[in-house]
Coordinates of N, CA and C in Angstrom, one line a residue:
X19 N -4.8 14.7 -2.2 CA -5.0 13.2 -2.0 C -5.2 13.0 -0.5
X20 N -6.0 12.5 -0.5 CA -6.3 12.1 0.9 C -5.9 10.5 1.7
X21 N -4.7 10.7 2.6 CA -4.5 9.5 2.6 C -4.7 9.1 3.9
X22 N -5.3 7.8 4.5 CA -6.1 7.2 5.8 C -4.7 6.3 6.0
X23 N -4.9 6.9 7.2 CA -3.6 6.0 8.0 C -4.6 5.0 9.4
X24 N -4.0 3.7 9.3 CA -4.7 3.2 10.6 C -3.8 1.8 11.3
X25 N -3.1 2.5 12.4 CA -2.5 1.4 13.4 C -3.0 -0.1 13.1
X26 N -2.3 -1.0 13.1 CA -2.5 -2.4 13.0 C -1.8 -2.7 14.4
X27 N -2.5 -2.9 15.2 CA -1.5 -3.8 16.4 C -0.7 -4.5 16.6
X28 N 0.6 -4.9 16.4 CA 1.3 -5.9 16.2 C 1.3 -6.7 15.1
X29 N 1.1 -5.6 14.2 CA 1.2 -5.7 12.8 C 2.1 -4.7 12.2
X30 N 1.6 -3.5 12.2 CA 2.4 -1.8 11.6 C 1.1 -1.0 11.3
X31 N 1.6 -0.9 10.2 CA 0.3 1.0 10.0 C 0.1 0.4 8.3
X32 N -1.8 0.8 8.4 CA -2.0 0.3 6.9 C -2.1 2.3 6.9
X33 N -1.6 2.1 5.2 CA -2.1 3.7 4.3 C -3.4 2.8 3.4
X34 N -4.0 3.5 3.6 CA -4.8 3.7 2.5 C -5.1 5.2 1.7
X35 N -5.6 5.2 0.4 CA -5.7 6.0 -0.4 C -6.8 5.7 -2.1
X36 N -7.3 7.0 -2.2 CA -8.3 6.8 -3.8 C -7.1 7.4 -4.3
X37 N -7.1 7.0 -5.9 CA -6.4 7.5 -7.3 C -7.6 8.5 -7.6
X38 N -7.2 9.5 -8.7 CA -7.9 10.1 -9.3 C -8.9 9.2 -10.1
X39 N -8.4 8.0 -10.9 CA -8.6 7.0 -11.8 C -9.4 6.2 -11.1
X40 N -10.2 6.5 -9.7 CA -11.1 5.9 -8.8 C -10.2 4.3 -8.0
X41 N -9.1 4.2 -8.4 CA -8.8 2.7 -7.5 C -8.1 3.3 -6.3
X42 N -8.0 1.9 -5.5 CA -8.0 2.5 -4.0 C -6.8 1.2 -3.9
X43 N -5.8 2.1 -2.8 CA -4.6 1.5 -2.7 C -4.6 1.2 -1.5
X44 N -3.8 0.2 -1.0 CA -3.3 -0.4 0.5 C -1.6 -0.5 0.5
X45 N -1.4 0.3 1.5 CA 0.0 -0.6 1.3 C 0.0 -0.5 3.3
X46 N 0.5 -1.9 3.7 CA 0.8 -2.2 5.3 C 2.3 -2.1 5.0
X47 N 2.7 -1.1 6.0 CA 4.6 -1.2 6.6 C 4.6 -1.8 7.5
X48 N 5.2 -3.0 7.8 CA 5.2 -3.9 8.7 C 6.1 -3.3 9.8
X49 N 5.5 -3.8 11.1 CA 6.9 -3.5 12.5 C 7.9 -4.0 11.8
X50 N 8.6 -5.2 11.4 CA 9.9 -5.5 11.0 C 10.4 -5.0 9.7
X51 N 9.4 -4.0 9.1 CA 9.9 -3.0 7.8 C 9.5 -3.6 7.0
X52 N 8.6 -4.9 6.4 CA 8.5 -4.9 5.3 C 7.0 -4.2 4.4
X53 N 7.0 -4.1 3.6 CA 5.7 -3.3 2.8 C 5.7 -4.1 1.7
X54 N 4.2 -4.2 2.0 CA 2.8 -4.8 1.3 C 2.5 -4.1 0.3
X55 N 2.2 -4.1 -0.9 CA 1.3 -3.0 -2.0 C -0.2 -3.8 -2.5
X56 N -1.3 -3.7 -2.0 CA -2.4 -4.0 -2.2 C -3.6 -3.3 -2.7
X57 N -4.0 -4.0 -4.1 CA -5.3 -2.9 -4.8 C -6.7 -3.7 -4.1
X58 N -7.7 -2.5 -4.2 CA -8.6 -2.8 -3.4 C -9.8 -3.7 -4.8
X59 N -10.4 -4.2 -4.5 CA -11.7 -4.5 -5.0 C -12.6 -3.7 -4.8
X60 N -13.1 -2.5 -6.5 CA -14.0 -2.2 -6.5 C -15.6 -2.6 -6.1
X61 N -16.0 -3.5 -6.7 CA -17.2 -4.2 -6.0 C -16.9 -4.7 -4.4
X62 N -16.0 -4.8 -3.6 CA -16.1 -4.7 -2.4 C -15.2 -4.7 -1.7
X63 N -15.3 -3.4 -0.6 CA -13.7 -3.1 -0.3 C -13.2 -3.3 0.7
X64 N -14.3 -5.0 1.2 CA -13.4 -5.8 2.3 C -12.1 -6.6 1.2
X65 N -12.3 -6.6 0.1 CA -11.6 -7.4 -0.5 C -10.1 -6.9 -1.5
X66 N -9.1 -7.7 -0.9 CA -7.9 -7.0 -1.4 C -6.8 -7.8 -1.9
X67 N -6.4 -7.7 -2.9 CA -5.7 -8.4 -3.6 C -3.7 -8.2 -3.8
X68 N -3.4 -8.6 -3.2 CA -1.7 -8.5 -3.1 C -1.1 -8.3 -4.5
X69 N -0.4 -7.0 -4.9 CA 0.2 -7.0 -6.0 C 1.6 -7.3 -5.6
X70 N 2.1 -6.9 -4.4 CA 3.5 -7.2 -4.2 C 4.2 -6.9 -2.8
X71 N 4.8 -7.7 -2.5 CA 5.7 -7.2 -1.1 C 7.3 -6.9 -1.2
X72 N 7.5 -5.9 -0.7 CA 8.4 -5.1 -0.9 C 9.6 -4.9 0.1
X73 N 11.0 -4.9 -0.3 CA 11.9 -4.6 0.3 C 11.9 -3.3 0.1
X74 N 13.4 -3.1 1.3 CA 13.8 -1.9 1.1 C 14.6 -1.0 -0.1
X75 N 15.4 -1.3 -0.7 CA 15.5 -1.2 -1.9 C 14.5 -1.3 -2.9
X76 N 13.8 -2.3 -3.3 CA 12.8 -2.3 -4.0 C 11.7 -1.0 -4.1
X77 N 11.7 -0.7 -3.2 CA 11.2 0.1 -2.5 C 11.5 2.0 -3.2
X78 N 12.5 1.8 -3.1 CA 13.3 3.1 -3.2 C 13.3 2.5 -4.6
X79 N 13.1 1.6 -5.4 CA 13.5 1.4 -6.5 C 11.9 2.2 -7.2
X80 N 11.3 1.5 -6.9 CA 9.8 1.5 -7.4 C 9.5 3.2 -7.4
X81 N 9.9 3.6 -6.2 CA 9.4 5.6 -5.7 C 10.5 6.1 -7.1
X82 N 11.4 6.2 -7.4 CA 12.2 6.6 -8.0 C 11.3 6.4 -9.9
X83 N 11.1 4.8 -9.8 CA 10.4 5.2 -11.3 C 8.6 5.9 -11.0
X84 N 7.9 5.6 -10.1 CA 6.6 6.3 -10.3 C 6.6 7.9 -10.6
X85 N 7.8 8.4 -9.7 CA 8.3 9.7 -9.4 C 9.1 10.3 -10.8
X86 N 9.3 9.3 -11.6 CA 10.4 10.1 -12.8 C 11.8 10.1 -12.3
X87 N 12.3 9.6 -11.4 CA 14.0 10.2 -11.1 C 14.9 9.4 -11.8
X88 N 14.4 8.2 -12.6 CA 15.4 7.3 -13.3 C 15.7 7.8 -14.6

């Protein structure tokens, strides 16, 4: 998996990444820690749609079920 990292200035660092399944993910970790999880628009991929912002817990919540550890 190939994942695109790119500095946001006074913002934090967006990841980006493709699925096998062709969708394309965003998630921004903010300077003050919080994280963004954003799916991209296939037909155009200035366009991006907010599934959820995320605490820290939440966080570790969510890795734990994508991952199997629950």
């Amino acid at each position: 998996m190939n994942i695109r990292e790119c500095p946001l200035p006074g913002i934090g660092v967006k990841y980006q990444f493709d699925t096998k399944g062709g969708n394309q993910l965003v998630i921004i970790v903010h300077e003050d820690g919080r994280r963004e999880l954003f799916s991209v628009d296939p037909q155009d991929n200035e366009e991006l749609t907010l599934i959820a912002e995320l605490e820290d817990d939440e966080c570790v919540t969510l890795s734990g079920l994508i991952g199997g550890w629950s």
